[in-house]
mmCIF file of C-alpha atoms in Angstrom:
data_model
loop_
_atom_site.group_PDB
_atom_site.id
_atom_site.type_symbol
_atom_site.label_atom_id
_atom_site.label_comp_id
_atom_site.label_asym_id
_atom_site.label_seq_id
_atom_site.Cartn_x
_atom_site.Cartn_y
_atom_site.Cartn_z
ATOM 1 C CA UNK A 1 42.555 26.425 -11.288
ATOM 2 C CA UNK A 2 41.133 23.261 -12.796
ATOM 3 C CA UNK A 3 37.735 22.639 -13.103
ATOM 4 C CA UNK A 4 36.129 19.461 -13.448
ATOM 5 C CA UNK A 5 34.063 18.805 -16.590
ATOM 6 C CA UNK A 6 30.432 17.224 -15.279
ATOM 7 C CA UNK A 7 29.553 13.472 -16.477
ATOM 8 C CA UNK A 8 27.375 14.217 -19.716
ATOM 9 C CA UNK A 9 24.187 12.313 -18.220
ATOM 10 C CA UNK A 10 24.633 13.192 -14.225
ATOM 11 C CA UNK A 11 21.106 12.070 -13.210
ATOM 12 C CA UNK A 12 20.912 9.185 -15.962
ATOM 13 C CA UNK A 13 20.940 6.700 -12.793
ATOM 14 C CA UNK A 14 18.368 8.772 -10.477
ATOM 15 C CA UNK A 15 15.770 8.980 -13.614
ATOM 16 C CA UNK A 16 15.737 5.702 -14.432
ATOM 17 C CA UNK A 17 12.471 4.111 -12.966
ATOM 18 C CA UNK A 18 13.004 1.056 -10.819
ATOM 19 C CA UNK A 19 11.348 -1.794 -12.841
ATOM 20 C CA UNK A 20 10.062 -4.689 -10.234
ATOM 21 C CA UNK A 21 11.453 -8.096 -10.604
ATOM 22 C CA UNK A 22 11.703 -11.654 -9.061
ATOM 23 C CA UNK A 23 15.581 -11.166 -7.592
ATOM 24 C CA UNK A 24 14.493 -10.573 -3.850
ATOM 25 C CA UNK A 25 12.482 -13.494 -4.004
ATOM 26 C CA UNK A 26 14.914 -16.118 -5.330
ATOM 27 C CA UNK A 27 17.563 -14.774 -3.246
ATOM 28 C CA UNK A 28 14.936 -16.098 -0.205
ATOM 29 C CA UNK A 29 14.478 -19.012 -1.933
ATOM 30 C CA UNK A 30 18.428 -19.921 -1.956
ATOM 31 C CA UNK A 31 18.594 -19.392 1.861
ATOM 32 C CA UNK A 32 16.203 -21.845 2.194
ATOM 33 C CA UNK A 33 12.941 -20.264 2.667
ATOM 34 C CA UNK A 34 10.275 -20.772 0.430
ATOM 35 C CA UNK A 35 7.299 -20.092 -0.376
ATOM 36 C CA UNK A 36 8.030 -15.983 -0.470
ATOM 37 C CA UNK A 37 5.042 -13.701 0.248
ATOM 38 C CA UNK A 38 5.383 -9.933 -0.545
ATOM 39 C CA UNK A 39 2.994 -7.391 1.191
ATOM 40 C CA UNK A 40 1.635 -3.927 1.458
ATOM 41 C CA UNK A 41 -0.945 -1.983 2.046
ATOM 42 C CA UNK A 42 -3.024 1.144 1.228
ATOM 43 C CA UNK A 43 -4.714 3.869 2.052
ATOM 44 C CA UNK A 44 -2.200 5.188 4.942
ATOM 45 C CA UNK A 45 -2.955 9.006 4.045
ATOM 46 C CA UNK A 46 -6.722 9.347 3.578
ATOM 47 C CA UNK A 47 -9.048 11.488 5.873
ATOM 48 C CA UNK A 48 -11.792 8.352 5.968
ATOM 49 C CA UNK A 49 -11.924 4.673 4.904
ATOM 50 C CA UNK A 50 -9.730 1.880 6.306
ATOM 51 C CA UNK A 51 -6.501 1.064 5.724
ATOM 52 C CA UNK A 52 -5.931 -2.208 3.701
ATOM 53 C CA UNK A 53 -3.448 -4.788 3.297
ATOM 54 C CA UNK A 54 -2.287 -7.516 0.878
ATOM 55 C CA UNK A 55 -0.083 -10.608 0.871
ATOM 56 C CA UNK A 56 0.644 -12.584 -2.169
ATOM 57 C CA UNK A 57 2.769 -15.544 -2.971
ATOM 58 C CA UNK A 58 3.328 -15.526 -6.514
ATOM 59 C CA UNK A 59 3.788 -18.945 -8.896
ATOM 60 C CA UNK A 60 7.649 -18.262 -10.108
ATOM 61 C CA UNK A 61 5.858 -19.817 -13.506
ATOM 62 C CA UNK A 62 2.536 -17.691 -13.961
ATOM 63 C CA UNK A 63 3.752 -14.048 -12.930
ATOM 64 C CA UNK A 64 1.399 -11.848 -14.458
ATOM 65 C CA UNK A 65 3.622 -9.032 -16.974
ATOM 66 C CA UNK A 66 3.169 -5.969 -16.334
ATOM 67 C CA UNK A 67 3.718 -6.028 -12.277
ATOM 68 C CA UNK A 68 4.359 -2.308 -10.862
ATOM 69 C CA UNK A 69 3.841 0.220 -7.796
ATOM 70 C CA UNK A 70 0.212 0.247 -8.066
ATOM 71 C CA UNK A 71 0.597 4.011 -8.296
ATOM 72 C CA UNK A 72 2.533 3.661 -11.337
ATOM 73 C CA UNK A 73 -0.495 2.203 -13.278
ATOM 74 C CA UNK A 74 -4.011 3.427 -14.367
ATOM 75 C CA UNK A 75 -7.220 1.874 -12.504
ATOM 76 C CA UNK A 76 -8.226 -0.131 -15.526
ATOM 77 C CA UNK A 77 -4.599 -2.019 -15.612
ATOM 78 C CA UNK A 78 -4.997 -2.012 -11.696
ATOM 79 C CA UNK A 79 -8.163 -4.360 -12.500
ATOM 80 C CA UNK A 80 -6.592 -6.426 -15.028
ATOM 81 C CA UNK A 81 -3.961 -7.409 -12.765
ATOM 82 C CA UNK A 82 -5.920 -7.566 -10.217
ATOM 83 C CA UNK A 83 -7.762 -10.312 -11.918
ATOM 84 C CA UNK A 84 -4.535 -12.247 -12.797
ATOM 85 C CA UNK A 85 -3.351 -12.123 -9.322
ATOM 86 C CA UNK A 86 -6.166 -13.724 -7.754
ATOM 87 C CA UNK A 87 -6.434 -16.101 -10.843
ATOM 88 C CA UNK A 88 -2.651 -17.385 -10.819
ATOM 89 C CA UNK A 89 -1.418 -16.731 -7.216
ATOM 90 C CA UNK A 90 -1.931 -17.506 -2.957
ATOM 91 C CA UNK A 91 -3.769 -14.135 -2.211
ATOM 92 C CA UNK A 92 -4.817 -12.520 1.453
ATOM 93 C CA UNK A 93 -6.606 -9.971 2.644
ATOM 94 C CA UNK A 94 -7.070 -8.145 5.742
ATOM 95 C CA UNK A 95 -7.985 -4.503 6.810
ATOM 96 C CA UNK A 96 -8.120 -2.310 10.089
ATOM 97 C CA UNK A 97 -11.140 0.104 10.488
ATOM 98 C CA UNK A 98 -10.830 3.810 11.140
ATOM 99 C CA UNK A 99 -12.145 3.206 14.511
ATOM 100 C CA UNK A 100 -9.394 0.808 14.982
ATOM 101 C CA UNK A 101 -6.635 3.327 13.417
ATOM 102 C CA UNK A 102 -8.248 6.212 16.322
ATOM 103 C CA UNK A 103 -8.158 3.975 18.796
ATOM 104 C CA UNK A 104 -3.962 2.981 17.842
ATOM 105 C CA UNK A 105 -2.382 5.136 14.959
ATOM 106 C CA UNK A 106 -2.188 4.691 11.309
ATOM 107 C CA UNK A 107 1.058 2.149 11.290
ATOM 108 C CA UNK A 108 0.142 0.604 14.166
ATOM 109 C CA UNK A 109 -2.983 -0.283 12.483
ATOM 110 C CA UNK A 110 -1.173 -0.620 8.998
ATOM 111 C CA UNK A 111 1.702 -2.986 10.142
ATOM 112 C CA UNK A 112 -1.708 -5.068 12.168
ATOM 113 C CA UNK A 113 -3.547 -5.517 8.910
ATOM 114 C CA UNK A 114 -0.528 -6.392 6.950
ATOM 115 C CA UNK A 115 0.335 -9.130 10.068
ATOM 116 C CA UNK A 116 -3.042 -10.740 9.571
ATOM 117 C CA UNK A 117 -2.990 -10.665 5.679
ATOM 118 C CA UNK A 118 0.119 -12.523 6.135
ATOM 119 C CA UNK A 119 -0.630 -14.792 8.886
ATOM 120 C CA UNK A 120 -4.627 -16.080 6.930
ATOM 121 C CA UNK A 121 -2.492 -16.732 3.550
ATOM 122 C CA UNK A 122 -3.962 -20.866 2.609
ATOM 123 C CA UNK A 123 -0.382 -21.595 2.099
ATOM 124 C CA UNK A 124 1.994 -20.309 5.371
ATOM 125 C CA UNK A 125 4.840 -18.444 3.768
ATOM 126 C CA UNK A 126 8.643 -19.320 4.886
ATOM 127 C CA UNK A 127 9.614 -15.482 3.944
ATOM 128 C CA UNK A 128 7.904 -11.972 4.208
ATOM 129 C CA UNK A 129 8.663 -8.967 1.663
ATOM 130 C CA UNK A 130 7.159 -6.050 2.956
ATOM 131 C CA UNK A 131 7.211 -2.652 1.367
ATOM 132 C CA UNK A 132 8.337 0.233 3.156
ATOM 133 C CA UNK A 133 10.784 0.087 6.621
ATOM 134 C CA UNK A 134 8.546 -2.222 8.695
ATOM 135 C CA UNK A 135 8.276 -5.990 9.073
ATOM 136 C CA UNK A 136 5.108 -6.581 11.315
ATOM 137 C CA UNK A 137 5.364 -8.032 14.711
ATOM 138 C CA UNK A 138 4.000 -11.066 15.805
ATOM 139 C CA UNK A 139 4.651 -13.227 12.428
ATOM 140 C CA UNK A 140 5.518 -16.996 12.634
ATOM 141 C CA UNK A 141 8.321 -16.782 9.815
ATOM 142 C CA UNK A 142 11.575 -13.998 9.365
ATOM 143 C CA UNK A 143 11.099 -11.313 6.933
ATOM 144 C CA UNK A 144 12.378 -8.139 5.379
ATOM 145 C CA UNK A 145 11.549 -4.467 4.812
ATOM 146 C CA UNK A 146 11.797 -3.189 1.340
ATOM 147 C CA UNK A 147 11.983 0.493 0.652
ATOM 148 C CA UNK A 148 10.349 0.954 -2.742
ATOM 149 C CA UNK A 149 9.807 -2.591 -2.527
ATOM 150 C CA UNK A 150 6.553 -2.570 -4.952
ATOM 151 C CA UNK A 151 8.956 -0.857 -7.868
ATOM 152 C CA UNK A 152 11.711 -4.208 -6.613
ATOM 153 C CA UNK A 153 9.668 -6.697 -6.232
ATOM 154 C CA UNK A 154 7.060 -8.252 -7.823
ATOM 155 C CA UNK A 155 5.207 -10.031 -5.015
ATOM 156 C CA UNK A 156 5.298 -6.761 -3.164
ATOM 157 C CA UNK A 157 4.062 -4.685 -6.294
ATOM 158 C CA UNK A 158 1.342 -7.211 -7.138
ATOM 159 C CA UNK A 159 -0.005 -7.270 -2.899
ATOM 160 C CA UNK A 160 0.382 -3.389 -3.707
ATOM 161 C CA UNK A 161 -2.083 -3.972 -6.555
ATOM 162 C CA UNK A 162 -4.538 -5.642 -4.842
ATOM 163 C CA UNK A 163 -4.647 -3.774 -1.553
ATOM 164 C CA UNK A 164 -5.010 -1.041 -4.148
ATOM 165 C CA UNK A 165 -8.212 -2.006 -5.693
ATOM 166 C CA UNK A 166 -9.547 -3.668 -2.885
ATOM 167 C CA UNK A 167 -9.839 -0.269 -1.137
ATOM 168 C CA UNK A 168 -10.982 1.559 -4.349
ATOM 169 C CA UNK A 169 -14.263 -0.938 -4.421
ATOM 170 C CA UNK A 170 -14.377 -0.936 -0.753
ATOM 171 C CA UNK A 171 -14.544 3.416 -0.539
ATOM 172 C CA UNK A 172 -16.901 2.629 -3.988
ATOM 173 C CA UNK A 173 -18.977 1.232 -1.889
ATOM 174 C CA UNK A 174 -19.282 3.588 0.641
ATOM 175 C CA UNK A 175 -20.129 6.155 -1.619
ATOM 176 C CA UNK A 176 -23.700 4.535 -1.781
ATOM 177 C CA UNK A 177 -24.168 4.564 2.107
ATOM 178 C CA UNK A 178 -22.552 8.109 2.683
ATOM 179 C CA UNK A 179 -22.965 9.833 -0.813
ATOM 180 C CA UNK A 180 -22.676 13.624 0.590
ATOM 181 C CA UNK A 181 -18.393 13.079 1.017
ATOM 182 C CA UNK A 182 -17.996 11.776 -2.884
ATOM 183 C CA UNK A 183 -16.011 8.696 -1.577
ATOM 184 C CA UNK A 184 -16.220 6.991 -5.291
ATOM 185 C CA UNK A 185 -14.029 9.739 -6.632
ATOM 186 C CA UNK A 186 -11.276 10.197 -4.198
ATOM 187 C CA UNK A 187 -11.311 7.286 -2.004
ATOM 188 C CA UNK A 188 -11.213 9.093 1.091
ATOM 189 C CA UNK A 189 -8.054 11.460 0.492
ATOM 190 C CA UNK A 190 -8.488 14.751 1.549
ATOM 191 C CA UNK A 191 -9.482 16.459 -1.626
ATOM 192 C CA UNK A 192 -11.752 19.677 -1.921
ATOM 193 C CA UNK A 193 -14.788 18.050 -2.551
ATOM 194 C CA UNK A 194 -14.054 16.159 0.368
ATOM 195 C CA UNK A 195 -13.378 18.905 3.110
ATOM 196 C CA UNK A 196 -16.622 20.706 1.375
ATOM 197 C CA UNK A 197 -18.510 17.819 2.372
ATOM 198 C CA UNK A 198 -17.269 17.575 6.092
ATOM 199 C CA UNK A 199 -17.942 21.021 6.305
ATOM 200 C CA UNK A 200 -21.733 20.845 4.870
ATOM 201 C CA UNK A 201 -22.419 17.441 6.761
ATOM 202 C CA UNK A 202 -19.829 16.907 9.215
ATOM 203 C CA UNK A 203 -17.954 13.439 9.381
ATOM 204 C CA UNK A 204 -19.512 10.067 8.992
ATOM 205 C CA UNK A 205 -18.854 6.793 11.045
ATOM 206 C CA UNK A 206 -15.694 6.433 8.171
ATOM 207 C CA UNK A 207 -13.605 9.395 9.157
ATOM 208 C CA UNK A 208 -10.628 9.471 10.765
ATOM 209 C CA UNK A 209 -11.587 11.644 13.787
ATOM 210 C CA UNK A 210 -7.522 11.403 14.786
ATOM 211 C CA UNK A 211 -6.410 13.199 11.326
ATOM 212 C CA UNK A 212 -6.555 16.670 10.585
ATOM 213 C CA UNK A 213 -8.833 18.767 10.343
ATOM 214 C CA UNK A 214 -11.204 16.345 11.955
ATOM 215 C CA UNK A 215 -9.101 16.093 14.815
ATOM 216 C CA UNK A 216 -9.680 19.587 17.296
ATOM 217 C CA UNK A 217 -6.983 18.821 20.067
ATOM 218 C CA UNK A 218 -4.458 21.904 18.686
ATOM 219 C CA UNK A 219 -1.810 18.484 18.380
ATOM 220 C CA UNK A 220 0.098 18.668 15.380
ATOM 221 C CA UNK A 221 -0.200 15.662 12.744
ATOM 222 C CA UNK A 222 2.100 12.741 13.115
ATOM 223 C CA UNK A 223 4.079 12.853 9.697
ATOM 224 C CA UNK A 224 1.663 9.227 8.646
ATOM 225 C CA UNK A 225 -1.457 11.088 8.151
ATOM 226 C CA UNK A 226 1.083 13.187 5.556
ATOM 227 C CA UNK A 227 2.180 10.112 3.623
ATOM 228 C CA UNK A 228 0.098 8.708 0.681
ATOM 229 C CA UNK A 229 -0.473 5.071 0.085
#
């Protein structure tokens, strides 16, 4: 019987991290649409907070180095970037409550926040990069779903970046109106100083009263409260 000798680096292409670049972008650009905004949000999994949303159109000749996954880099490079972003590029913002993701679900209220980031941007983009497997309904120009898009991209990693921090200093924030939940440490993710503090206090205005285990229906969790940012 013959066996087959194995390739001597099997998972060389599965370890090798995806490094963002400007491909997905240009290839927009040749089609005809331009300017290209990429956008994502964060702050899908936590138990409180709301869940925020970036789009960016970057200049093709002042892309800050070092673009990533925001999850990829530490919070001081987050805020360096984050910096350079809003200094160099077309930058929106938008973000739906907790009250808003009860009252809908968490991509519901994701893929709304990421529509109006996109849609308040100063200059209307022709094109749409979104992370993840949903373009958000409702937009004025076509668009496409990335998966892994902020570790392809760079518009998406950089809107990654600052829905990242954005969120950070909102939940920072927080901390000083609800202190007993430690929202400057975790952001809202369901760590054990945060379930202590639910149990001591019960939940604040912030919490997700749809998520487990604030929510007391016996329903299971839909798989989104599961997923991190």
């Amino acid at each position: 019987m013959k066996r087959r000798t194995p390739p001597d680096s099997p998972l060389l292409f599965d370890t090798v991290p995806l490094v963002p670049d400007f491909k997905l972008e240009l290839k927009a650009r040749k089609a005809g649409h331009w300017p290209v905004a990429g956008a994502d949000e964060a702050g899908r999994g936590p138990l409180a907070g709301p869940v925020v949303a970036a789009a960016v159109i970057l200049d093709p000749k002042r892309i800050p180095e070092g673009l990533n996954d925001s999850k990829q880099l530490s919070a001081q490079r987050r805020e360096e970037l984050f910096a350079q972003i809003l200094a160099t590029a077309t930058v929106s913002i938008a973000s739906s409550s907790s009250t808003r993701i009860d009252e809908t679900d968490i991509r519901k209220a994701s893929l709304d926040a990421m529509r109006r980031a996109i849609c308040s941007l100063a200059v209307p983009a022709s094109y749409v990069l979104t992370d993840g497997l949903d373009v958000p309904p409702g937009l004025d120009c076509p668009g496409q779903a990335v998966v892994k898009g902020d570790a392809r991209s760079v518009s998406i990693a950089a809107a990654s970046i600052v829905a990242k921090v954005t969120r950070d200093r909102m939940m920072a924030r927080a901390h000083h109106v609800f202190p007993d939940y430690g929202f400057a440490a975790h952001a809202g993710y369901g760590t054990a100083q945060h379930r202590a503090g639910i149990e001591r206090h019960g939940p604040c205005s912030l919490h997700r009263m749809s998520f487990r285990p604030l929510r007391k229906d016996g329903d299971e969790p839909e798989m989104d409260e599961l997923l991190s940012e």
